[in-house]
Amino acid sequence: MAINRKMEFATDEIALADFAKAISHPARIAILKILAQQKSCICGEIVEGLPLAQATVSQHLKELKAAGLIKGTIEGKTSCYCINWEVFNQFVVRFSVFADLAKNESCQSQSCC
């Protein structure tokens, strides 16, 4: 049986990897863009803005919600979603660490780059 060594990494590294996995599909990026353009929760209009079936969009929404990037409620056949800005901004701050490193570092080897 394979051993999962994921838990041997730092909490921030695991959280950032989970975030990257959640946004790793273009449909999820498109969903986040649609939600970000609204000033309120969206009920049902997400599917209209994507070239995907309702069931497929629902699966992507489920992944984004599991990652905590969106909040949503389901009442019967109606579902409403919006971005969870608090969680989303936490990940933006974590990604900014890479931008800071990129400003200060460059490859020192002449043979690879």
Coordinates of N, CA and C in Angstrom, one line a residue:
M1 N 0.8 -1.2 0.0 CA 0.0 0.0 0.0 C 0.9 1.2 0.0
A2 N 0.5 2.3 -0.8 CA 1.3 3.5 -0.9 C 1.1 4.3 0.4
I3 N 2.1 5.0 0.7 CA 2.1 5.9 1.9 C 1.9 7.3 1.4
N4 N 0.9 8.0 2.0 CA 0.7 9.4 1.7 C 1.5 10.3 2.6
R5 N 2.5 11.0 2.0 CA 3.4 11.8 2.8 C 3.0 13.3 2.8
K6 N 1.8 13.6 2.4 CA 1.3 14.9 2.3 C 1.4 15.6 3.6
M7 N 1.0 14.9 4.7 CA 1.0 15.5 6.0 C 2.4 15.9 6.6
E8 N 3.4 15.5 5.9 CA 4.8 15.8 6.4 C 5.2 17.2 5.9
F9 N 4.4 17.9 5.1 CA 4.7 19.2 4.7 C 4.1 20.2 5.6
A10 N 4.5 21.4 5.5 CA 4.0 22.5 6.4 C 2.5 22.8 6.0
T11 N 1.8 23.3 7.0 CA 0.4 23.5 6.8 C 0.1 24.5 5.7
D12 N 1.0 25.6 5.6 CA 0.8 26.6 4.5 C 1.0 25.9 3.2
E13 N 2.0 25.0 3.1 CA 2.3 24.4 1.8 C 1.1 23.5 1.4
I14 N 0.5 22.8 2.3 CA -0.6 21.9 2.0 C -1.8 22.8 1.6
A15 N -2.1 23.8 2.3 CA -3.2 24.7 2.0 C -3.0 25.4 0.6
L16 N -1.8 25.8 0.3 CA -1.5 26.4 -1.0 C -1.7 25.4 -2.1
A17 N -1.3 24.1 -1.9 CA -1.4 23.1 -2.9 C -2.9 22.8 -3.1
D18 N -3.7 22.7 -2.0 CA -5.1 22.5 -2.1 C -5.8 23.6 -2.9
F19 N -5.4 24.8 -2.7 CA -5.9 26.0 -3.4 C -5.6 25.8 -4.9
A20 N -4.3 25.5 -5.2 CA -3.9 25.4 -6.6 C -4.7 24.3 -7.3
K21 N -5.0 23.2 -6.6 CA -5.8 22.1 -7.1 C -7.2 22.6 -7.4
A22 N -7.8 23.4 -6.5 CA -9.1 23.8 -6.7 C -9.3 24.7 -7.9
I23 N -8.3 25.5 -8.2 CA -8.4 26.4 -9.3 C -7.7 25.9 -10.6
S24 N -7.3 24.6 -10.6 CA -6.5 24.0 -11.7 C -7.3 23.7 -12.9
H25 N -8.6 24.0 -13.0 CA -9.4 23.7 -14.2 C -9.9 25.1 -14.7
P26 N -9.8 25.2 -16.1 CA -10.3 26.5 -16.6 C -11.7 26.9 -16.3
A27 N -12.6 25.9 -16.2 CA -14.0 26.1 -15.8 C -14.1 26.7 -14.4
R28 N -13.2 26.3 -13.5 CA -13.3 26.9 -12.2 C -12.8 28.3 -12.2
I29 N -11.8 28.6 -13.0 CA -11.3 30.0 -13.1 C -12.5 30.8 -13.7
A30 N -13.1 30.3 -14.7 CA -14.3 31.1 -15.3 C -15.4 31.3 -14.3
I31 N -15.7 30.3 -13.5 CA -16.7 30.4 -12.5 C -16.3 31.5 -11.5
L32 N -15.1 31.5 -11.0 CA -14.6 32.5 -10.1 C -14.7 33.9 -10.7
K33 N -14.3 34.0 -12.0 CA -14.4 35.3 -12.7 C -15.9 35.8 -12.7
I34 N -16.8 34.9 -13.0 CA -18.2 35.3 -13.1 C -18.7 35.8 -11.7
L35 N -18.3 35.0 -10.7 CA -18.8 35.4 -9.3 C -18.1 36.7 -8.9
A36 N -16.9 36.9 -9.3 CA -16.1 38.1 -8.8 C -16.7 39.4 -9.5
Q37 N -17.3 39.3 -10.7 CA -17.9 40.4 -11.4 C -19.2 40.9 -10.8
Q38 N -19.8 40.0 -9.9 CA -21.1 40.4 -9.3 C -20.9 41.0 -8.0
K39 N -21.8 41.8 -7.6 CA -21.8 42.4 -6.2 C -22.6 41.7 -5.2
S40 N -23.3 40.6 -5.7 CA -24.1 39.8 -4.8 C -24.0 38.3 -5.3
C41 N -24.7 37.5 -4.6 CA -24.7 36.1 -4.9 C -25.4 35.8 -6.2
I42 N -25.0 34.8 -6.9 CA -25.6 34.5 -8.2 C -26.4 33.2 -8.0
C43 N -27.6 33.3 -8.5 CA -28.5 32.1 -8.5 C -28.8 31.7 -9.9
G44 N -28.2 30.6 -10.3 CA -28.6 30.0 -11.6 C -27.9 30.5 -12.8
E45 N -27.4 31.7 -12.8 CA -26.8 32.3 -14.0 C -25.4 31.8 -14.3
I46 N -24.8 31.1 -13.5 CA -23.5 30.6 -13.7 C -23.4 29.7 -15.0
V47 N -24.4 28.8 -15.1 CA -24.4 27.9 -16.2 C -24.6 28.6 -17.5
E48 N -25.4 29.7 -17.5 CA -25.6 30.4 -18.7 C -24.3 31.1 -19.3
G49 N -23.3 31.3 -18.4 CA -22.1 32.0 -18.9 C -21.0 31.0 -19.2
L50 N -21.3 29.7 -19.2 CA -20.3 28.7 -19.5 C -20.7 27.7 -20.6
P51 N -19.8 27.2 -21.3 CA -20.1 26.2 -22.4 C -20.2 24.8 -21.8
L52 N -20.8 24.6 -20.7 CA -20.8 23.3 -20.0 C -22.2 23.0 -19.6
A53 N -22.5 21.7 -19.4 CA -23.8 21.2 -18.9 C -23.9 21.6 -17.4
Q54 N -25.2 21.7 -17.0 CA -25.5 22.0 -15.6 C -24.8 21.0 -14.6
A55 N -24.8 19.7 -14.9 CA -24.2 18.7 -14.0 C -22.7 19.0 -13.9
T56 N -22.0 19.4 -15.0 CA -20.6 19.6 -15.0 C -20.3 20.9 -14.2
V57 N -21.1 21.9 -14.3 CA -20.9 23.1 -13.6 C -21.1 22.8 -12.1
S58 N -22.1 22.0 -11.8 CA -22.3 21.6 -10.4 C -21.1 21.0 -9.7
Q59 N -20.5 20.1 -10.5 CA -19.3 19.4 -10.0 C -18.2 20.4 -9.7
H60 N -18.0 21.4 -10.6 CA -16.9 22.4 -10.4 C -17.3 23.3 -9.2
L61 N -18.5 23.6 -9.1 CA -19.0 24.4 -7.9 C -18.7 23.6 -6.6
K62 N -19.0 22.3 -6.6 CA -18.7 21.5 -5.5 C -17.2 21.5 -5.1
E63 N -16.3 21.5 -6.1 CA -14.9 21.5 -5.8 C -14.5 22.8 -5.2
L64 N -15.0 23.9 -5.8 CA -14.7 25.3 -5.2 C -15.2 25.5 -3.8
K65 N -16.4 24.9 -3.6 CA -17.0 25.0 -2.3 C -16.2 24.2 -1.2
A66 N -15.8 23.0 -1.6 CA -15.0 22.2 -0.7 C -13.7 22.8 -0.4
A67 N -13.1 23.6 -1.3 CA -11.9 24.3 -1.0 C -12.1 25.6 -0.2
G68 N -13.4 25.9 0.0 CA -13.7 27.1 0.8 C -13.7 28.4 0.0
L69 N -13.5 28.3 -1.3 CA -13.3 29.5 -2.1 C -14.7 30.2 -2.5
I70 N -15.8 29.4 -2.4 CA -17.1 30.0 -2.6 C -18.0 29.6 -1.5
K71 N -19.0 30.3 -1.3 CA -20.1 30.0 -0.3 C -21.3 29.8 -1.1
G72 N -22.2 29.0 -0.6 CA -23.4 28.8 -1.3 C -24.5 28.1 -0.5
T73 N -25.7 28.4 -1.0 CA -26.9 27.8 -0.3 C -27.7 27.1 -1.4
I74 N -28.3 26.0 -1.0 CA -29.2 25.3 -2.0 C -30.6 25.2 -1.3
E75 N -31.6 25.7 -2.0 CA -33.0 25.6 -1.5 C -33.8 25.0 -2.6
G76 N -34.1 23.7 -2.5 CA -34.8 23.1 -3.6 C -34.0 23.0 -4.8
K77 N -34.5 23.5 -5.9 CA -33.8 23.6 -7.2 C -33.0 24.8 -7.4
T78 N -33.1 25.7 -6.4 CA -32.4 27.0 -6.5 C -31.1 27.0 -5.7
S79 N -30.0 27.4 -6.3 CA -28.8 27.5 -5.6 C -28.1 28.8 -5.8
C80 N -27.6 29.4 -4.8 CA -26.9 30.7 -4.9 C -25.5 30.6 -4.4
Y81 N -24.6 31.3 -5.1 CA -23.2 31.2 -4.8 C -22.5 32.6 -4.9
C82 N -21.5 32.8 -4.0 CA -20.7 34.0 -4.1 C -19.3 33.6 -3.6
I83 N -18.3 34.4 -4.0 CA -16.9 34.2 -3.6 C -16.8 34.4 -2.1
N84 N -16.1 33.5 -1.4 CA -15.7 33.7 0.0 C -14.4 34.5 0.0
W85 N -14.6 35.8 0.0 CA -13.4 36.7 -0.1 C -12.4 36.6 1.0
E86 N -12.9 36.3 2.2 CA -11.9 36.1 3.3 C -10.9 35.0 3.0
V87 N -11.5 33.8 2.6 CA -10.6 32.7 2.3 C -9.8 33.0 1.0
F88 N -10.4 33.5 0.0 CA -9.7 33.8 -1.3 C -8.5 34.7 -1.0
N89 N -8.7 35.8 -0.2 CA -7.6 36.7 0.1 C -6.5 36.1 0.9
Q90 N -6.8 35.1 1.7 CA -5.7 34.4 2.4 C -4.8 33.7 1.4
F91 N -5.3 33.1 0.4 CA -4.5 32.5 -0.6 C -3.7 33.5 -1.5
V92 N -4.3 34.6 -1.7 CA -3.6 35.6 -2.5 C -2.4 36.1 -1.7
V93 N -2.5 36.2 -0.4 CA -1.4 36.6 0.4 C -0.3 35.5 0.4
R94 N -0.7 34.3 0.4 CA 0.2 33.1 0.4 C 1.0 33.1 -0.9
F95 N 0.3 33.4 -2.0 CA 0.9 33.4 -3.3 C 1.9 34.6 -3.5
S96 N 1.6 35.7 -2.8 CA 2.5 36.9 -2.9 C 3.9 36.6 -2.4
V97 N 4.0 35.6 -1.6 CA 5.4 35.2 -1.1 C 6.3 34.8 -2.3
F98 N 5.7 34.2 -3.3 CA 6.4 33.8 -4.5 C 6.8 35.1 -5.3
A99 N 6.0 36.0 -5.3 CA 6.3 37.3 -6.0 C 7.4 38.0 -5.4
D100 N 7.4 38.0 -4.0 CA 8.5 38.6 -3.3 C 9.8 37.9 -3.5
L101 N 9.8 36.6 -3.6 CA 11.0 35.8 -3.8 C 11.5 36.1 -5.3
A102 N 10.6 36.2 -6.2 CA 11.0 36.4 -7.6 C 11.7 37.7 -7.8
K103 N 11.3 38.7 -7.0 CA 11.9 40.0 -7.1 C 13.4 40.0 -6.6
N104 N 13.6 39.2 -5.6 CA 14.9 39.2 -5.0 C 15.9 38.1 -5.4
E105 N 15.4 37.2 -6.2 CA 16.3 36.0 -6.6 C 16.3 35.9 -8.1
S106 N 17.5 35.4 -8.5 CA 17.6 35.0 -9.9 C 18.5 33.8 -9.9
C107 N 18.5 33.1 -11.0 CA 19.3 31.9 -11.1 C 20.8 32.3 -11.1
Q108 N 21.5 31.6 -10.3 CA 23.0 31.9 -10.2 C 23.8 31.1 -11.1
S109 N 23.2 30.0 -11.7 CA 24.0 29.1 -12.6 C 23.9 29.6 -14.0
Q110 N 25.1 29.6 -14.7 CA 25.1 30.0 -16.1 C 24.8 28.9 -17.0
S111 N 24.9 27.7 -16.5 CA 24.7 26.5 -17.3 C 23.3 26.1 -17.6
C112 N 22.3 26.5 -16.8 CA 21.0 26.0 -17.0 C 20.0 27.0 -17.7
C113 N 20.2 28.2 -17.5 CA 19.2 29.2 -18.0 C 19.8 30.1 -19.1

